[in-house]
Short mmCIF file of C-alpha atoms in Angstrom, two decimals:
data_model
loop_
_atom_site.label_atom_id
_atom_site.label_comp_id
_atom_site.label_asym_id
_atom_site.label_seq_id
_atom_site.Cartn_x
_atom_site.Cartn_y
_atom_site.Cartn_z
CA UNK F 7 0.00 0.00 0.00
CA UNK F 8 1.26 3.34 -0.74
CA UNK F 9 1.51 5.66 2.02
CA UNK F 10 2.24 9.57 1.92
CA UNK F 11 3.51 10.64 5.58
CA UNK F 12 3.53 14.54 6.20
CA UNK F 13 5.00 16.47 8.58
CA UNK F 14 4.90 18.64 10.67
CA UNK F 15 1.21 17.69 11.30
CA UNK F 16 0.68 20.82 13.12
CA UNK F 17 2.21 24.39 12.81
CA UNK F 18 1.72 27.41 14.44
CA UNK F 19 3.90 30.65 13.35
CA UNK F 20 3.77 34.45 13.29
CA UNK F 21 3.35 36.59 10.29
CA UNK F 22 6.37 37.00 8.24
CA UNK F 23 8.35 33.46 9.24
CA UNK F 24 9.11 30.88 6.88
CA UNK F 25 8.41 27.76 7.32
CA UNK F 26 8.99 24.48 5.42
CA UNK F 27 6.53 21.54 5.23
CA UNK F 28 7.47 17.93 4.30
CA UNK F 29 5.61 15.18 1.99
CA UNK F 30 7.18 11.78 2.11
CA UNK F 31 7.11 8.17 0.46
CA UNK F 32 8.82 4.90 0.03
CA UNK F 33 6.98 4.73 -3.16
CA UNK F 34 7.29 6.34 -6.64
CA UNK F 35 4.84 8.81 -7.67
CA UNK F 36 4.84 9.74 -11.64
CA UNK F 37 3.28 13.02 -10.10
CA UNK F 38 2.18 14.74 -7.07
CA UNK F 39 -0.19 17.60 -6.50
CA UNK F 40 -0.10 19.98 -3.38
CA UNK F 41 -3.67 21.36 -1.95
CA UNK F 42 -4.75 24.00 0.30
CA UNK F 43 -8.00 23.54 2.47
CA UNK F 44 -9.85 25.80 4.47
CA UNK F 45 -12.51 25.57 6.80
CA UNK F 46 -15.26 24.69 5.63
CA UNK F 47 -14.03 24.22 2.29
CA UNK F 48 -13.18 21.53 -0.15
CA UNK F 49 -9.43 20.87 -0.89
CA UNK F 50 -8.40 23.43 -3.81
CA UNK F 51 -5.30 22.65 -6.57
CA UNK F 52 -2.18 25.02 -5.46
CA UNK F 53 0.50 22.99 -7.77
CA UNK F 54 1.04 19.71 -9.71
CA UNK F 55 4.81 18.98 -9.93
CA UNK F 56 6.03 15.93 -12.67
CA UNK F 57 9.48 15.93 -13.09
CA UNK F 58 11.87 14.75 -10.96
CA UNK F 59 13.88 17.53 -9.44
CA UNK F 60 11.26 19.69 -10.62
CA UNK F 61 10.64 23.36 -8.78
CA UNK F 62 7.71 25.28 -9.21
CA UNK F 63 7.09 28.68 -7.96
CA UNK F 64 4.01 30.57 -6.78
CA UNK F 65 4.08 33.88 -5.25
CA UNK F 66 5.72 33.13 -2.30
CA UNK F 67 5.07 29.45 -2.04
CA UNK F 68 8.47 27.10 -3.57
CA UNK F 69 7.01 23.44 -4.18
CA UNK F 70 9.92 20.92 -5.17
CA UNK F 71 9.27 17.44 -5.84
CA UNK F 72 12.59 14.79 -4.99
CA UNK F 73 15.15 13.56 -7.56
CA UNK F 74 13.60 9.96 -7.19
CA UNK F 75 9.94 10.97 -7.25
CA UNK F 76 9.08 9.72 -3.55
CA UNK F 77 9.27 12.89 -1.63
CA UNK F 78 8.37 16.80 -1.86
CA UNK F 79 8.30 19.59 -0.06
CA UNK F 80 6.44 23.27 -0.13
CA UNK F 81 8.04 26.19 1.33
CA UNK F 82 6.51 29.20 2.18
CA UNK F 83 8.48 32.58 2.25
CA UNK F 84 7.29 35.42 4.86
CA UNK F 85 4.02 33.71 6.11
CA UNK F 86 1.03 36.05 6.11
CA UNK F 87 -2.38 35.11 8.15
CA UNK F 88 -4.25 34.03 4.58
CA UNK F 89 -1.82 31.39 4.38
CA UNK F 90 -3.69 29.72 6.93
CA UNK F 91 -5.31 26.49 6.48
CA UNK F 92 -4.88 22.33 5.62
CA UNK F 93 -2.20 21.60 3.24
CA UNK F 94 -2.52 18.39 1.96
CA UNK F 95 -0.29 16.31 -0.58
CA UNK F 96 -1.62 13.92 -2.90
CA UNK F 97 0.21 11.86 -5.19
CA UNK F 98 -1.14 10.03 -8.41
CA UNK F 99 -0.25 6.02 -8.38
CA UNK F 100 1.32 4.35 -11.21
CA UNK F 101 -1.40 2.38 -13.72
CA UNK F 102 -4.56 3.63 -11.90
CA UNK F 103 -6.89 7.16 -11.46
CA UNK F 104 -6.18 6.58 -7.93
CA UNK F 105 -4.63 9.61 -6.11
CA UNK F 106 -3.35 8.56 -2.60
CA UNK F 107 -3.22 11.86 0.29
CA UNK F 108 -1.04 12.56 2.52
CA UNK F 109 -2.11 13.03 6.17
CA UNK F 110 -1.85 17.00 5.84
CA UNK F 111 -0.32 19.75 7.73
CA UNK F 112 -2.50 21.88 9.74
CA UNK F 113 -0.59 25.59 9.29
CA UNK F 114 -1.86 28.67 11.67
CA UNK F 115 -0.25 32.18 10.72
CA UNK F 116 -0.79 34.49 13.70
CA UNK F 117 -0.67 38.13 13.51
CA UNK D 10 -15.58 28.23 -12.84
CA UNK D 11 -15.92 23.86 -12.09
CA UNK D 12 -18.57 23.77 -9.76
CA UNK D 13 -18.99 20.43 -7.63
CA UNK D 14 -22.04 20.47 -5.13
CA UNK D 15 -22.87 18.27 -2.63
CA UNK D 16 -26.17 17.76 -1.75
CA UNK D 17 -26.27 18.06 2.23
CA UNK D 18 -23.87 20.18 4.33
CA UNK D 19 -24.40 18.49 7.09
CA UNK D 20 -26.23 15.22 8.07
CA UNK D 21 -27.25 13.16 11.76
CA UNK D 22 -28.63 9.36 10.91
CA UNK D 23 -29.12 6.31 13.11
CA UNK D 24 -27.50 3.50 12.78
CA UNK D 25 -28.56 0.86 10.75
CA UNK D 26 -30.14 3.31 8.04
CA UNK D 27 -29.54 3.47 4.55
CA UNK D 28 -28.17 6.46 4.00
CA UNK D 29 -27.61 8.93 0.36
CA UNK D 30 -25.10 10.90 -0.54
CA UNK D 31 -25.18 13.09 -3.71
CA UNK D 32 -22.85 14.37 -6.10
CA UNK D 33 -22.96 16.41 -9.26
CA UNK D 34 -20.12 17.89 -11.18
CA UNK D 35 -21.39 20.46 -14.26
CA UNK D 36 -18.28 20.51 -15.98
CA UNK D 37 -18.25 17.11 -18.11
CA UNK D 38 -15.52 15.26 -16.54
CA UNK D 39 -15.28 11.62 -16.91
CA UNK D 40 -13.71 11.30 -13.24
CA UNK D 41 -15.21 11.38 -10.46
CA UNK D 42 -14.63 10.18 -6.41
CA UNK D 43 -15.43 10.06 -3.18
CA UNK D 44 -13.25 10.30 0.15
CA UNK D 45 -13.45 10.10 3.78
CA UNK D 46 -11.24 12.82 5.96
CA UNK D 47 -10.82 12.45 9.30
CA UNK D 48 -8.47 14.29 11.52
CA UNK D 49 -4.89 12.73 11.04
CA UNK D 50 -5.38 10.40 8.75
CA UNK D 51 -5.96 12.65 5.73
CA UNK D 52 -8.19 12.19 2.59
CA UNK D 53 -9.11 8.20 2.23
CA UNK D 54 -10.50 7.29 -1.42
CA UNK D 55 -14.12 5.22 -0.71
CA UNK D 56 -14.77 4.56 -4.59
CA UNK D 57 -14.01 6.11 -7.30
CA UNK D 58 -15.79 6.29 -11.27
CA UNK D 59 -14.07 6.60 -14.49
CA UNK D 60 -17.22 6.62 -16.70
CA UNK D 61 -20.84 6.03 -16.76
CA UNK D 62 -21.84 2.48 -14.60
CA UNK D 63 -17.86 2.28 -13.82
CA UNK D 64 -16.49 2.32 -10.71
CA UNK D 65 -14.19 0.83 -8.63
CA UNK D 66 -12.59 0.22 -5.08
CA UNK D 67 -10.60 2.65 -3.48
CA UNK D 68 -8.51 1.99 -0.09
CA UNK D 69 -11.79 1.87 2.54
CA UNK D 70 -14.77 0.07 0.18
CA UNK D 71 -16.13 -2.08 3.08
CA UNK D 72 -19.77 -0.91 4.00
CA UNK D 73 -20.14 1.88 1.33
CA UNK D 74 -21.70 1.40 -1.93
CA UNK D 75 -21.82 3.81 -4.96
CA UNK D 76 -24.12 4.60 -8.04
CA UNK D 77 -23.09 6.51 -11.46
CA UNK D 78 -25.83 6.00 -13.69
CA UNK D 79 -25.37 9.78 -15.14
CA UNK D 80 -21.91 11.11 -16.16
CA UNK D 81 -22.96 14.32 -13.59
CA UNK D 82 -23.86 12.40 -10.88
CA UNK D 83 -22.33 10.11 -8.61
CA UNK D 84 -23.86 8.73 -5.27
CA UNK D 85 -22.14 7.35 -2.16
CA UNK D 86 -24.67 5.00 -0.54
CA UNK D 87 -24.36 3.85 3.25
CA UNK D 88 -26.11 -0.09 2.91
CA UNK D 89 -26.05 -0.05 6.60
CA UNK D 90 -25.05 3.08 8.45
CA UNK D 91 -22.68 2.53 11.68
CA UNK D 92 -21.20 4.70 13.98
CA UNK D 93 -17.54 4.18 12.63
CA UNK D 94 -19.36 6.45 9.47
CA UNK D 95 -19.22 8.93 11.15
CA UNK D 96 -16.71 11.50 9.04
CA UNK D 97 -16.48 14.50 6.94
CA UNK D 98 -17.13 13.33 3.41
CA UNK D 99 -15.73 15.03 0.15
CA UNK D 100 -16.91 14.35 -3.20
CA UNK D 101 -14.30 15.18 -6.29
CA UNK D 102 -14.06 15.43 -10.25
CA UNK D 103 -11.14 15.60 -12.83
CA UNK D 104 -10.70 15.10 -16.49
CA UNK D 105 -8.96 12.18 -17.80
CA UNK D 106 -5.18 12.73 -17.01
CA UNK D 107 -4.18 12.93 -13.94
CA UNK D 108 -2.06 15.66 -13.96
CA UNK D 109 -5.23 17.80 -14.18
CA UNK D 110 -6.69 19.46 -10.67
CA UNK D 111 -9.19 17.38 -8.69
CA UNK D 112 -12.13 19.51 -8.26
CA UNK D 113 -13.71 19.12 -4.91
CA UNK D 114 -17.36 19.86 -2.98
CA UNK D 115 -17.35 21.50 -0.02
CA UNK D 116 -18.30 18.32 1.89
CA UNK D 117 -20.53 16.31 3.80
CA UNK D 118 -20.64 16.34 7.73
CA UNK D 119 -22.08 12.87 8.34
CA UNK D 120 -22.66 11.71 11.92
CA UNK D 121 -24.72 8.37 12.76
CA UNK D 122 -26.62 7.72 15.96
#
């Protein structure tokens, strides 16, 4: 079974920290997506990485997904208080529509 | 804008009822699934749908059934409901590849009696 352990699972920082948060696998993924929840809310799309290696950039958010396609990471440069919210890693398994989540990182940006 | 709706915000049941949830996605896609999130242990897939009348078993099946008999539309049925059913539930749609955005509801809050 393929398993996608984040971490931290919680976080709690002040505006204008960076912080990083951690997606990881013994399996393969040929791709991986990173989502942003809020309360309330369904999961919404922030990135979909492919490549190993890969780094995508948005705004101030730095997703990178590992040489050998098992791990990632998103990084978030001077944290502000919208940043706030469930950030959740899914990645797609080989042969199948099947995306497998990761357990998700509960972020809180204080003023 | 993709627009998945769910039909119920929030539900209470008893156990041992049958129990409906709805789905309907208004953009076309041929994908469509349904998860269980509960705290720390993330989004679990229940069943998911590649097409009309497909389906098939994601990582938690046991005591759920589901129903796709329009491409719009796809139900997650409860044969039985238990307590243990008790969860947040979140229904999604993509296009064919994968690399394409899963497009989620806002979510069911089910809790059984």
């Amino acid at each position: 079974t393929q398993l996608l352990e984040q971490s931290p699972q919680f976080l709690s920082i002040q505006e204008g920290e960076n912080l990083t948060v951690y997606c990881n696998s013994s399996s393969v993924f040929s791709s991986l997506q990173w989502y942003r929840q809020e309360p309330g809310e369904g999961p919404v799309l922030l990135v979909t990485v492919v490549t190993g290696g890969e780094v995508k950039k948005l705004k101030r958010l730095t997703f990178q997904f590992g040489d050998a396609r098992k791990d990632s990471s998103l990084h978030i440069t001077a944290a502000q208080t919208g940043d706030t919210g469930l950030y959740l890693c899914a990645g797609a398994a080989s042969g199948t529509y099947k995306y497998i989540f990761g357990t998700g990182t509960r972020l809180k940006v204080l003023a | 804008d993709v627009k998945v709706t769910q039909s119920s915000r929030y539900l209470v049941k008893r156990t041992g009822e049958k129990v409906f949830l709805e789905c309907v996605q208004d953009m076309d896609h041929e994908n469509m699934f349904w998860y269980r999130q509960d705290p720390g242990l993330g989004l679990r897939l229940i069943y998911f749908s590649y097409d009309v009348k497909m389906k098939e078993k994601g990582d938690i099946p046991e005591g759920y059934s589901v129903s796709r008999e329009k491409k719009e539309r796809f139900s997650l049925i409860l044969e039985s409901a238990s307590t243990n059913q008790t969860s947040m539930y979140l229904c999604a749609s993509n296009q064919g590849t994968k690399l394409l955005a899963q497009h989620f509801g806002d979510g069911t809050r089910l809790s059984i009696l």
